[in-house]
Structure formats: structure tokens, C-alpha cells
């Protein structure tokens, strides 16, 4: 009788009559299945969240490593760029007027307008506005003149050795003594560096 026929002839309701080797094999299979189920339930299943956390941490560490590696690879370029920024910043700071230079800068702005041929209507320095490391010095300006005179004034202000910016520029046509002129209303701003000794 072969093994397959023996297995078919086994009575599943009475395993005690099975041949000894088959009973041992059945017990071993049951023990292996129970052990596998126990390992799955009590070991592997409880370790899955920890494994997922470890995998997430590994991804985060890898991304952090990659970012730091890119920074390290470009360190020399970043150092050169920082040195260039510091040099440019120093040059810009030198273009900001000191407290004692502000009156002469105001005269320069007024002279620039007169040199362009504009007629001064309003020239009112406002109160200083402190910012992070500098102070804004706004000036309310109103001039009248031709389009070309206004353009020359704006160009000459940009060429001043100190930083002066023009804001809220409004140009409106006006008629004076039969001639068409333009009125320029603008807020000029210059800036002063606030060092430790500045009040």
C-alpha cells in the first residue's frame, strides 16, 4: 500500500488509530503551525510599528545627510558668495550718509532739482523712521517743470554718491501762464546706518 492511499484511508475522527509515523508528522505540523502563528502574533506583529519607525527615521536621516552633503560640496562657493555679500554690504553702508552728512545730502538733492531746471515748490524733511539696522529719512518733495527736466532730475538723483530712493511718485499736468508744465510729487528717502553709538 502506498503512502497516498494510506493518507486517504485515515479516519479524521479517530487519529489514535493512525500509524505512528503519521501521528508524529501531524503533531509536528500542528506544533510548527502553532509556533509560526505565535511568532507572527507576539513577535513579528509587535515589531512592525518599530520597523516602520526605524525605516522612517532612516529616510529622514538619509535626506538630512544628502542635504548636508550638498552644502558641504558647495561650501567653497557659499563661502565665496558670503564674502561677496559682505563686501557689497560694506560698499552699500559706505553709501549711507552719516548723521553729520545728512544736511549736505539734503542740499545735494535740492541742487540736483535746480540743476535740472525744476522749480521747487515743497522740500520738507520728515522725522527719521528707525528700522532694523538703519533709519529712513523721508523728504516730501514737489517740483514743477517739463517732462525732460523731471527725467533729468530722477537720473541725477540716482547718480548721487549717497543712496537716495524715490517713492510714491505722482506726475500731474498743470497750466501756468499758458505753458504746459508737469508737477512732480514724490517722497525721497535716504538712509542712515544705525551703529551702536547712534541714539
PDB file of C-alpha atoms in Angstrom:
ATOM      1  CA  UNK A   1       0.000   0.000   0.000  1.00  0.00           C
ATOM      2  CA  UNK A   2       1.439   3.340  -0.930  1.00  0.00           C
ATOM      3  CA  UNK A   3       1.511   6.497   1.250  1.00  0.00           C
ATOM      4  CA  UNK A   4      -1.199   8.376  -0.629  1.00  0.00           C
ATOM      5  CA  UNK A   5      -3.673   5.524  -0.200  1.00  0.00           C
ATOM      6  CA  UNK A   6      -2.777   5.307   3.486  1.00  0.00           C
ATOM      7  CA  UNK A   7      -3.479   9.013   3.929  1.00  0.00           C
ATOM      8  CA  UNK A   8      -6.851   8.657   2.158  1.00  0.00           C
ATOM      9  CA  UNK A   9      -7.847   5.762   4.352  1.00  0.00           C
ATOM     10  CA  UNK A  10      -7.168   7.666   7.611  1.00  0.00           C
ATOM     11  CA  UNK A  11     -10.188   8.368   9.798  1.00  0.00           C
ATOM     12  CA  UNK A  12     -10.037  12.037  10.813  1.00  0.00           C
ATOM     13  CA  UNK A  13     -12.421  11.338  13.728  1.00  0.00           C
ATOM     14  CA  UNK A  14     -10.082   8.767  15.255  1.00  0.00           C
ATOM     15  CA  UNK A  15      -6.431   9.930  14.990  1.00  0.00           C
ATOM     16  CA  UNK A  16      -5.394   7.392  17.628  1.00  0.00           C
ATOM     17  CA  UNK A  17      -5.583   4.605  15.043  1.00  0.00           C
ATOM     18  CA  UNK A  18      -3.295   6.377  12.601  1.00  0.00           C
ATOM     19  CA  UNK A  19       0.097   4.791  12.029  1.00  0.00           C
ATOM     20  CA  UNK A  20       2.803   6.077  14.387  1.00  0.00           C
ATOM     21  CA  UNK A  21       4.878   7.998  11.794  1.00  0.00           C
ATOM     22  CA  UNK A  22       1.781   9.833  10.523  1.00  0.00           C
ATOM     23  CA  UNK A  23       0.718  10.760  14.065  1.00  0.00           C
ATOM     24  CA  UNK A  24       4.219  12.150  14.746  1.00  0.00           C
ATOM     25  CA  UNK A  25       4.163  14.096  11.453  1.00  0.00           C
ATOM     26  CA  UNK A  26       0.695  15.517  12.262  1.00  0.00           C
ATOM     27  CA  UNK A  27       1.800  16.599  15.750  1.00  0.00           C
ATOM     28  CA  UNK A  28       4.959  18.181  14.327  1.00  0.00           C
ATOM     29  CA  UNK A  29       2.896  20.044  11.674  1.00  0.00           C
ATOM     30  CA  UNK A  30       0.470  21.306  14.324  1.00  0.00           C
ATOM     31  CA  UNK A  31       3.358  22.418  16.563  1.00  0.00           C
ATOM     32  CA  UNK A  32       5.053  24.193  13.644  1.00  0.00           C
ATOM     33  CA  UNK A  33       1.759  25.925  12.709  1.00  0.00           C
ATOM     34  CA  UNK A  34       1.122  26.979  16.323  1.00  0.00           C
ATOM     35  CA  UNK A  35       4.724  28.180  16.697  1.00  0.00           C
ATOM     36  CA  UNK A  36       4.513  30.137  13.420  1.00  0.00           C
ATOM     37  CA  UNK A  37       1.209  31.693  14.482  1.00  0.00           C
ATOM     38  CA  UNK A  38       2.669  32.590  17.907  1.00  0.00           C
ATOM     39  CA  UNK A  39       5.769  34.139  16.321  1.00  0.00           C
ATOM     40  CA  UNK A  40       3.599  36.122  13.942  1.00  0.00           C
ATOM     41  CA  UNK A  41       1.231  37.329  16.672  1.00  0.00           C
ATOM     42  CA  UNK A  42       3.621  38.024  19.540  1.00  0.00           C
ATOM     43  CA  UNK A  43       6.954  38.802  17.869  1.00  0.00           C
ATOM     44  CA  UNK A  44       6.642  39.960  14.264  1.00  0.00           C
ATOM     45  CA  UNK A  45       3.303  41.825  14.553  1.00  0.00           C
ATOM     46  CA  UNK A  46       4.501  43.826  17.570  1.00  0.00           C
ATOM     47  CA  UNK A  47       7.762  44.670  15.791  1.00  0.00           C
ATOM     48  CA  UNK A  48       6.093  46.058  12.625  1.00  0.00           C
ATOM     49  CA  UNK A  49       5.441  49.578  14.044  1.00  0.00           C
ATOM     50  CA  UNK A  50       9.001  49.719  15.377  1.00  0.00           C
ATOM     51  CA  UNK A  51      10.304  48.608  11.998  1.00  0.00           C
ATOM     52  CA  UNK A  52       8.217  51.275  10.233  1.00  0.00           C
ATOM     53  CA  UNK A  53       9.518  53.936  12.651  1.00  0.00           C
ATOM     54  CA  UNK A  54      13.077  52.792  12.000  1.00  0.00           C
ATOM     55  CA  UNK A  55      12.516  52.939   8.223  1.00  0.00           C
ATOM     56  CA  UNK A  56      11.023  56.449   8.532  1.00  0.00           C
ATOM     57  CA  UNK A  57      13.969  57.553  10.655  1.00  0.00           C
ATOM     58  CA  UNK A  58      16.344  56.048   8.102  1.00  0.00           C
ATOM     59  CA  UNK A  59      14.676  58.056   5.297  1.00  0.00           C
ATOM     60  CA  UNK A  60      14.843  61.269   7.344  1.00  0.00           C
ATOM     61  CA  UNK A  61      18.489  60.701   8.215  1.00  0.00           C
ATOM     62  CA  UNK A  62      19.305  59.936   4.586  1.00  0.00           C
ATOM     63  CA  UNK A  63      17.573  63.152   3.428  1.00  0.00           C
ATOM     64  CA  UNK A  64      19.402  65.127   6.114  1.00  0.00           C
ATOM     65  CA  UNK A  65      22.695  63.525   5.083  1.00  0.00           C
ATOM     66  CA  UNK A  66      22.058  64.314   1.412  1.00  0.00           C
ATOM     67  CA  UNK A  67      21.241  67.978   2.203  1.00  0.00           C
ATOM     68  CA  UNK A  68      24.333  68.340   4.380  1.00  0.00           C
ATOM     69  CA  UNK A  69      26.454  66.624   1.757  1.00  0.00           C
ATOM     70  CA  UNK A  70      25.251  69.124  -0.863  1.00  0.00           C
ATOM     71  CA  UNK A  71      26.057  72.003   1.496  1.00  0.00           C
ATOM     72  CA  UNK A  72      29.490  70.539   2.185  1.00  0.00           C
ATOM     73  CA  UNK A  73      30.123  70.019  -1.526  1.00  0.00           C
ATOM     74  CA  UNK A  74      29.236  73.692  -2.187  1.00  0.00           C
ATOM     75  CA  UNK A  75      30.963  75.073   0.915  1.00  0.00           C
ATOM     76  CA  UNK A  76      33.622  76.927  -1.015  1.00  0.00           C
ATOM     77  CA  UNK A  77      31.064  78.510  -3.351  1.00  0.00           C
ATOM     78  CA  UNK A  78      28.919  79.536  -0.354  1.00  0.00           C
ATOM     79  CA  UNK A  79      31.977  80.976   1.394  1.00  0.00           C
ATOM     80  CA  UNK A  80      32.866  82.999  -1.706  1.00  0.00           C
ATOM     81  CA  UNK A  81      29.266  84.167  -2.046  1.00  0.00           C
ATOM     82  CA  UNK A  82      29.168  85.202   1.630  1.00  0.00           C
ATOM     83  CA  UNK A  83      32.420  87.139   1.236  1.00  0.00           C
ATOM     84  CA  UNK A  84      30.986  88.883  -1.837  1.00  0.00           C
ATOM     85  CA  UNK A  85      27.758  89.736   0.020  1.00  0.00           C
ATOM     86  CA  UNK A  86      29.741  91.136   2.952  1.00  0.00           C
ATOM     87  CA  UNK A  87      31.877  93.198   0.557  1.00  0.00           C
ATOM     88  CA  UNK A  88      28.777  94.532  -1.252  1.00  0.00           C
ATOM     89  CA  UNK A  89      27.082  95.260   2.072  1.00  0.00           C
ATOM     90  CA  UNK A  90      30.144  97.189   3.221  1.00  0.00           C
ATOM     91  CA  UNK A  91      30.100  99.223   0.000  1.00  0.00           C
ATOM     92  CA  UNK A  92      26.409  99.993   0.479  1.00  0.00           C
ATOM     93  CA  UNK A  93      26.984 101.019   4.082  1.00  0.00           C
ATOM     94  CA  UNK A  94      29.612 103.470   2.882  1.00  0.00           C
ATOM     95  CA  UNK A  95      26.956 104.963   0.585  1.00  0.00           C
ATOM     96  CA  UNK A  96      24.675 105.696   3.538  1.00  0.00           C
ATOM     97  CA  UNK A  97      25.154 109.182   4.916  1.00  0.00           C
ATOM     98  CA  UNK A  98      26.295 109.630   8.482  1.00  0.00           C
ATOM     99  CA  UNK A  99      24.406 111.855  10.889  1.00  0.00           C
ATOM    100  CA  UNK A 100      26.678 114.811  10.028  1.00  0.00           C
ATOM    101  CA  UNK A 101      26.357 114.233   6.254  1.00  0.00           C
ATOM    102  CA  UNK A 102      22.553 114.389   6.097  1.00  0.00           C
ATOM    103  CA  UNK A 103      22.290 118.207   5.813  1.00  0.00           C
ATOM    104  CA  UNK A 104      24.741 118.297   2.897  1.00  0.00           C
ATOM    105  CA  UNK A 105      22.841 115.420   1.205  1.00  0.00           C
ATOM    106  CA  UNK A 106      19.603 117.413   1.508  1.00  0.00           C
ATOM    107  CA  UNK A 107      21.362 120.343  -0.159  1.00  0.00           C
ATOM    108  CA  UNK A 108      22.614 117.971  -2.899  1.00  0.00           C
ATOM    109  CA  UNK A 109      19.051 116.793  -3.622  1.00  0.00           C
ATOM    110  CA  UNK A 110      17.789 120.372  -3.787  1.00  0.00           C
ATOM    111  CA  UNK A 111      20.705 121.433  -6.018  1.00  0.00           C
ATOM    112  CA  UNK A 112      20.075 118.426  -8.296  1.00  0.00           C
ATOM    113  CA  UNK A 113      16.491 119.586  -8.847  1.00  0.00           C
ATOM    114  CA  UNK A 114      17.558 123.169  -9.521  1.00  0.00           C
ATOM    115  CA  UNK A 115      20.338 121.971 -11.824  1.00  0.00           C
ATOM    116  CA  UNK A 116      17.772 120.002 -13.857  1.00  0.00           C
ATOM    117  CA  UNK A 117      15.722 123.193 -14.278  1.00  0.00           C
ATOM    118  CA  UNK A 118      12.857 122.280 -11.926  1.00  0.00           C
ATOM    119  CA  UNK A 119      11.134 124.866  -9.774  1.00  0.00           C
ATOM    120  CA  UNK A 120      10.979 123.852  -6.128  1.00  0.00           C
ATOM    121  CA  UNK A 121       7.530 124.136  -4.516  1.00  0.00           C
ATOM    122  CA  UNK A 122       7.957 121.920  -1.451  1.00  0.00           C
ATOM    123  CA  UNK A 123      11.033 120.498   0.224  1.00  0.00           C
ATOM    124  CA  UNK A 124      10.078 119.169   3.674  1.00  0.00           C
ATOM    125  CA  UNK A 125      12.313 116.721   5.557  1.00  0.00           C
ATOM    126  CA  UNK A 126      10.233 114.420   7.772  1.00  0.00           C
ATOM    127  CA  UNK A 127      11.056 112.722  11.062  1.00  0.00           C
ATOM    128  CA  UNK A 128      13.542 109.849  10.955  1.00  0.00           C
ATOM    129  CA  UNK A 129      11.941 106.378  10.859  1.00  0.00           C
ATOM    130  CA  UNK A 130      14.068 103.720  12.637  1.00  0.00           C
ATOM    131  CA  UNK A 131      14.265 100.251  11.071  1.00  0.00           C
ATOM    132  CA  UNK A 132      16.275  97.123  11.979  1.00  0.00           C
ATOM    133  CA  UNK A 133      19.810  98.398  11.473  1.00  0.00           C
ATOM    134  CA  UNK A 134      19.181 101.646   9.613  1.00  0.00           C
ATOM    135  CA  UNK A 135      16.924 104.690   9.743  1.00  0.00           C
ATOM    136  CA  UNK A 136      14.860 106.097   6.853  1.00  0.00           C
ATOM    137  CA  UNK A 137      14.997 109.845   6.327  1.00  0.00           C
ATOM    138  CA  UNK A 138      11.917 110.741   4.212  1.00  0.00           C
ATOM    139  CA  UNK A 139      11.616 114.062   2.408  1.00  0.00           C
ATOM    140  CA  UNK A 140       8.385 115.339   0.858  1.00  0.00           C
ATOM    141  CA  UNK A 141       9.213 116.938  -2.492  1.00  0.00           C
ATOM    142  CA  UNK A 142       7.160 118.904  -5.005  1.00  0.00           C
ATOM    143  CA  UNK A 143       8.656 120.343  -8.172  1.00  0.00           C
ATOM    144  CA  UNK A 144       7.303 121.770 -11.390  1.00  0.00           C
ATOM    145  CA  UNK A 145       8.953 121.594 -14.783  1.00  0.00           C
ATOM    146  CA  UNK A 146       8.963 119.827 -18.124  1.00  0.00           C
ATOM    147  CA  UNK A 147       8.992 116.099 -18.729  1.00  0.00           C
ATOM    148  CA  UNK A 148      12.683 116.165 -19.680  1.00  0.00           C
ATOM    149  CA  UNK A 149      13.597 118.202 -16.595  1.00  0.00           C
ATOM    150  CA  UNK A 150      11.841 115.676 -14.370  1.00  0.00           C
ATOM    151  CA  UNK A 151      13.634 112.820 -16.144  1.00  0.00           C
ATOM    152  CA  UNK A 152      16.988 114.577 -15.716  1.00  0.00           C
ATOM    153  CA  UNK A 153      16.263 115.129 -12.010  1.00  0.00           C
ATOM    154  CA  UNK A 154      15.431 111.446 -11.445  1.00  0.00           C
ATOM    155  CA  UNK A 155      18.545 110.372 -13.337  1.00  0.00           C
ATOM    156  CA  UNK A 156      20.769 112.766 -11.399  1.00  0.00           C
ATOM    157  CA  UNK A 157      19.314 111.615  -8.049  1.00  0.00           C
ATOM    158  CA  UNK A 158      20.197 108.042  -9.000  1.00  0.00           C
ATOM    159  CA  UNK A 159      23.765 109.184  -9.730  1.00  0.00           C
ATOM    160  CA  UNK A 160      24.282 110.826  -6.322  1.00  0.00           C
ATOM    161  CA  UNK A 161      27.166 109.275  -4.348  1.00  0.00           C
ATOM    162  CA  UNK A 162      24.787 108.507  -1.451  1.00  0.00           C
ATOM    163  CA  UNK A 163      21.743 106.222  -1.639  1.00  0.00           C
ATOM    164  CA  UNK A 164      18.542 108.164  -2.298  1.00  0.00           C
ATOM    165  CA  UNK A 165      15.362 106.428  -3.449  1.00  0.00           C
ATOM    166  CA  UNK A 166      12.173 107.984  -4.802  1.00  0.00           C
ATOM    167  CA  UNK A 167       8.768 106.662  -3.688  1.00  0.00           C
ATOM    168  CA  UNK A 168       5.084 107.419  -4.322  1.00  0.00           C
ATOM    169  CA  UNK A 169       5.920 109.383  -7.457  1.00  0.00           C
ATOM    170  CA  UNK A 170       2.966 111.239  -8.964  1.00  0.00           C
ATOM    171  CA  UNK A 171       3.225 113.436 -12.069  1.00  0.00           C
ATOM    172  CA  UNK A 172       0.266 115.651 -12.965  1.00  0.00           C
ATOM    173  CA  UNK A 173      -0.079 118.219 -15.759  1.00  0.00           C
ATOM    174  CA  UNK A 174      -0.579 121.853 -14.723  1.00  0.00           C
ATOM    175  CA  UNK A 175      -1.020 125.031 -16.744  1.00  0.00           C
ATOM    176  CA  UNK A 176       0.953 128.092 -15.723  1.00  0.00           C
ATOM    177  CA  UNK A 177       0.926 131.284 -17.777  1.00  0.00           C
ATOM    178  CA  UNK A 178      -0.190 129.467 -20.914  1.00  0.00           C
ATOM    179  CA  UNK A 179       2.595 126.855 -20.780  1.00  0.00           C
ATOM    180  CA  UNK A 180       2.026 123.185 -20.174  1.00  0.00           C
ATOM    181  CA  UNK A 181       4.108 122.023 -17.229  1.00  0.00           C
ATOM    182  CA  UNK A 182       4.158 118.963 -15.055  1.00  0.00           C
ATOM    183  CA  UNK A 183       4.063 118.806 -11.293  1.00  0.00           C
ATOM    184  CA  UNK A 184       6.126 116.102  -9.613  1.00  0.00           C
ATOM    185  CA  UNK A 185       5.042 114.981  -6.139  1.00  0.00           C
ATOM    186  CA  UNK A 186       7.438 112.438  -4.690  1.00  0.00           C
ATOM    187  CA  UNK A 187       8.808 111.193  -1.400  1.00  0.00           C
ATOM    188  CA  UNK A 188      12.579 110.975  -1.436  1.00  0.00           C
ATOM    189  CA  UNK A 189      14.200 108.671   1.081  1.00  0.00           C
ATOM    190  CA  UNK A 190      17.761 108.434   2.178  1.00  0.00           C
ATOM    191  CA  UNK A 191      19.041 106.043   4.786  1.00  0.00           C
ATOM    192  CA  UNK A 192      21.406 106.242   7.734  1.00  0.00           C
ATOM    193  CA  UNK A 193      23.170 103.260   9.298  1.00  0.00           C
ATOM    194  CA  UNK A 194      22.355 102.848  12.986  1.00  0.00           C
ATOM    195  CA  UNK A 195      25.547 101.806  14.710  1.00  0.00           C
ATOM    196  CA  UNK A 196      25.922 101.158  18.434  1.00  0.00           C
ATOM    197  CA  UNK A 197      26.725 104.794  19.227  1.00  0.00           C
ATOM    198  CA  UNK A 198      23.645 106.139  17.417  1.00  0.00           C
ATOM    199  CA  UNK A 199      20.876 107.331  19.760  1.00  0.00           C
TER     200      UNK A 199
END
